[in-house]
């Protein structure tokens, strides 16, 4: 029996939409199931946050033809330098785009802008059908095809596919349906997210400041604003969220210092509970988990979506190659190739971000001295700095063709 789709992607957020675009325009038939109606402001992926896109992610979007549209829409700011410091201690380091001989280490993009561009592109991509609003209810992976039940605009529908891709976020319903185990470590931190207008020009510098409460990041945005991601213990986050704007700016100024002068104005505040999650299996016959459905990270160092986009680029390449060789796209052999490729990057990035959070939240004096010496060493030893710059830029390890700026096939 011929299935309804070759590939059915559940979740049309940042990762699912990117995969739909990457697979579109070929002879594959692709369906994307997204539960939130088009243009709805409650879309969880395209909300008030910004995303720090690594240089490698910019190359993937360039190869997909998305980057030009992103640049044309306002809301993209280059990161030329990253300044890392440990509040109240001597250590600091800075990474500069010039070390890597590039114009920017990455780009800050507003999630809503990214959502509008990805959605428009997905709708215009041939071979892709967007089912929206549609929510996955059940899934069955036994047999020659996967079959799922969805609620599509109030009507129940059954769909079949050679392969189901779970891109439905941290609370993945597909993952639950498959019974794949997930390990979750609660950071006991909540990220308070907003943007602030600052007094001095930010000059494209991103700041990561480790404080006793948790990491505080300021990313450069348009109109001399900075996007703020302030990780705090839940009770402090609640208190900070409840403050009037002026008192909030004072608290933030106290945590960050005066490097950017006075904080003048703040935007809407939102909060996110932070946890590290890892799945026991990334693939099963007829199923693959990508993006937040497979891994969530602490936002320190802004790596989560970048990791998810590399999942997209690698999966699209493996599937394009398998298609050329006439292989079954949902077979374990094909999916193992993907899982084996992605294991190292997934593990390295989650260990890197988790390690940073743990290292800088520890007040044990010898460790504090060691980490500050570490920051100084990064600043003084070019080899260490170059390695860190390459990881931050998303250029470490074996890169998919799209991340090297090449077409899929
Ligand atoms: C505070 C904060 C700051 C961050 N900053 C950065 C950063 O600077 N850089 C970076 O790289 N990463 C960052 N991240 C991580 C980034 O936000 C995530 O990696 C990214 O959102 C993952 O995208 P996703 O598409 O996998 O999942 P999601 O964004 O969760 O999207 C899932 C999609 O699936 C849909 N869906 C859910 N359930 C169903 C269902 N049953 N049926 C159909 N559709 C469904 C949802 O509506 C949604 O559209 C940050 C995260 C946080 C919390």
Short mmCIF file of C-alpha atoms and ligand atoms in Angstrom, two decimals, residues 9-17 33-36 42-47 49-54 57 107-109 111 131-132 134-137 150 166-174 191-193 219 228-231 270-274 290-308, ligand 1:
data_model
loop_
_atom_site.label_atom_id
_atom_site.label_comp_id
_atom_site.label_asym_id
_atom_site.label_seq_id
_atom_site.Cartn_x
_atom_site.Cartn_y
_atom_site.Cartn_z
CA UNK A 9 6.82 15.84 10.33
CA UNK A 10 4.91 16.39 13.58
CA UNK A 11 5.50 19.98 14.77
CA UNK A 12 5.97 23.02 12.51
CA UNK A 13 8.06 25.05 14.96
CA UNK A 14 11.56 26.29 14.18
CA UNK A 15 13.00 22.80 13.73
CA UNK A 16 10.06 21.06 12.01
CA UNK A 17 9.51 23.95 9.57
CA UNK A 33 1.35 18.70 11.20
CA UNK A 34 1.25 21.86 13.36
CA UNK A 35 -1.22 22.33 16.19
CA UNK A 36 -1.21 26.15 16.49
CA UNK A 42 0.39 31.81 21.13
CA UNK A 43 2.77 29.88 18.84
CA UNK A 44 5.31 28.53 21.39
CA UNK A 45 8.26 28.40 18.97
CA UNK A 46 7.81 31.88 17.48
CA UNK A 47 7.28 33.92 20.65
CA UNK A 49 12.35 35.45 22.48
CA UNK A 50 15.34 35.93 20.23
CA UNK A 51 17.61 33.17 19.05
CA UNK A 52 21.38 33.51 18.74
CA UNK A 53 22.03 31.79 15.42
CA UNK A 54 25.56 30.45 15.15
CA UNK A 57 23.29 27.86 11.26
CA UNK A 107 23.36 36.56 14.43
CA UNK A 108 20.56 37.46 16.82
CA UNK A 109 17.18 36.87 15.21
CA UNK A 111 11.77 34.40 16.94
CA UNK A 131 -1.77 20.60 7.97
CA UNK A 132 -2.61 23.42 10.39
CA UNK A 134 -3.71 19.85 13.36
CA UNK A 135 -2.66 17.96 16.49
CA UNK A 136 -1.23 14.48 16.76
CA UNK A 137 -3.38 12.24 18.95
CA UNK A 150 -4.64 13.67 14.07
CA UNK A 166 8.98 14.03 15.89
CA UNK A 167 9.69 17.79 15.93
CA UNK A 168 6.94 18.55 18.43
CA UNK A 169 9.08 20.09 21.16
CA UNK A 170 10.08 19.31 24.73
CA UNK A 171 6.73 17.72 25.69
CA UNK A 172 6.67 15.62 22.53
CA UNK A 173 3.42 13.65 22.14
CA UNK A 174 5.10 11.46 19.52
CA UNK A 191 14.83 32.06 32.56
CA UNK A 192 13.37 35.56 32.64
CA UNK A 193 13.37 36.86 29.07
CA UNK A 219 22.48 39.80 23.10
CA UNK A 228 18.00 39.54 28.01
CA UNK A 229 18.02 35.91 29.18
CA UNK A 230 18.40 35.95 32.96
CA UNK A 231 18.47 32.54 34.64
CA UNK A 270 8.30 36.13 29.91
CA UNK A 271 9.59 33.10 31.80
CA UNK A 272 10.73 29.57 30.91
CA UNK A 273 11.44 26.66 33.27
CA UNK A 274 14.87 25.20 32.45
CA UNK A 290 14.86 15.80 16.40
CA UNK A 291 15.16 19.27 18.00
CA UNK A 292 13.61 19.76 21.42
CA UNK A 293 11.72 16.46 21.11
CA UNK A 294 15.16 14.80 21.38
CA UNK A 295 17.07 17.22 23.62
CA UNK A 296 16.51 20.38 25.63
CA UNK A 297 19.44 22.37 27.00
CA UNK A 298 20.08 25.25 29.37
CA UNK A 299 20.04 28.42 27.19
CA UNK A 300 23.53 29.42 28.40
CA UNK A 301 25.67 29.87 25.27
CA UNK A 302 22.52 29.74 23.05
CA UNK A 303 23.02 26.27 21.60
CA UNK A 304 19.58 24.56 21.59
CA UNK A 305 18.17 25.59 18.23
CA UNK A 306 21.60 25.51 16.60
CA UNK A 307 21.88 21.86 17.65
CA UNK A 308 18.35 21.20 16.35
C1 LIG B 1 14.89 31.24 27.23
C2 LIG B 1 15.41 30.48 26.06
C3 LIG B 1 16.33 31.06 25.20
C4 LIG B 1 16.85 30.34 24.11
N1 LIG B 1 17.80 30.92 23.32
C5 LIG B 1 18.36 30.20 22.33
C6 LIG B 1 19.41 30.76 21.52
O1 LIG B 1 19.80 31.91 21.68
N2 LIG B 1 19.98 29.97 20.56
C7 LIG B 1 19.56 28.69 20.35
O2 LIG B 1 20.12 28.02 19.47
N3 LIG B 1 18.56 28.15 21.07
C8 LIG B 1 17.95 28.86 22.05
N4 LIG B 1 16.94 28.31 22.79
C9 LIG B 1 16.44 26.97 22.44
C10 LIG B 1 15.35 27.03 21.35
O3 LIG B 1 14.29 27.85 21.75
C11 LIG B 1 14.82 25.62 21.08
O4 LIG B 1 15.92 24.79 20.78
C12 LIG B 1 13.85 25.59 19.91
O5 LIG B 1 12.67 26.29 20.25
C13 LIG B 1 13.48 24.15 19.56
O6 LIG B 1 12.59 24.17 18.47
P1 LIG B 1 11.65 22.92 18.18
O7 LIG B 1 10.99 23.26 16.88
O8 LIG B 1 12.41 21.66 18.32
O9 LIG B 1 10.59 22.91 19.37
P2 LIG B 1 9.47 23.98 19.73
O10 LIG B 1 9.99 25.34 19.55
O11 LIG B 1 8.94 23.61 21.07
O12 LIG B 1 8.32 23.75 18.65
C14 LIG B 1 7.48 22.60 18.69
C15 LIG B 1 6.34 22.80 17.72
O13 LIG B 1 5.51 21.62 17.72
C16 LIG B 1 4.14 21.97 17.83
N5 LIG B 1 3.47 20.85 18.51
C17 LIG B 1 3.60 20.48 19.82
N6 LIG B 1 2.85 19.38 20.07
C18 LIG B 1 2.22 19.05 18.91
C19 LIG B 1 1.31 18.02 18.53
N7 LIG B 1 0.88 17.08 19.40
N8 LIG B 1 0.84 17.99 17.24
C20 LIG B 1 1.25 18.92 16.34
N9 LIG B 1 2.13 19.92 16.64
C21 LIG B 1 2.60 19.99 17.91
C22 LIG B 1 4.16 23.28 18.63
O14 LIG B 1 3.01 24.05 18.42
C23 LIG B 1 5.41 23.95 18.08
O15 LIG B 1 5.16 24.71 16.93
C24 LIG B 1 16.41 29.01 23.88
C25 LIG B 1 15.47 28.42 24.74
C26 LIG B 1 14.97 29.14 25.82
C27 LIG B 1 13.98 28.47 26.74
#
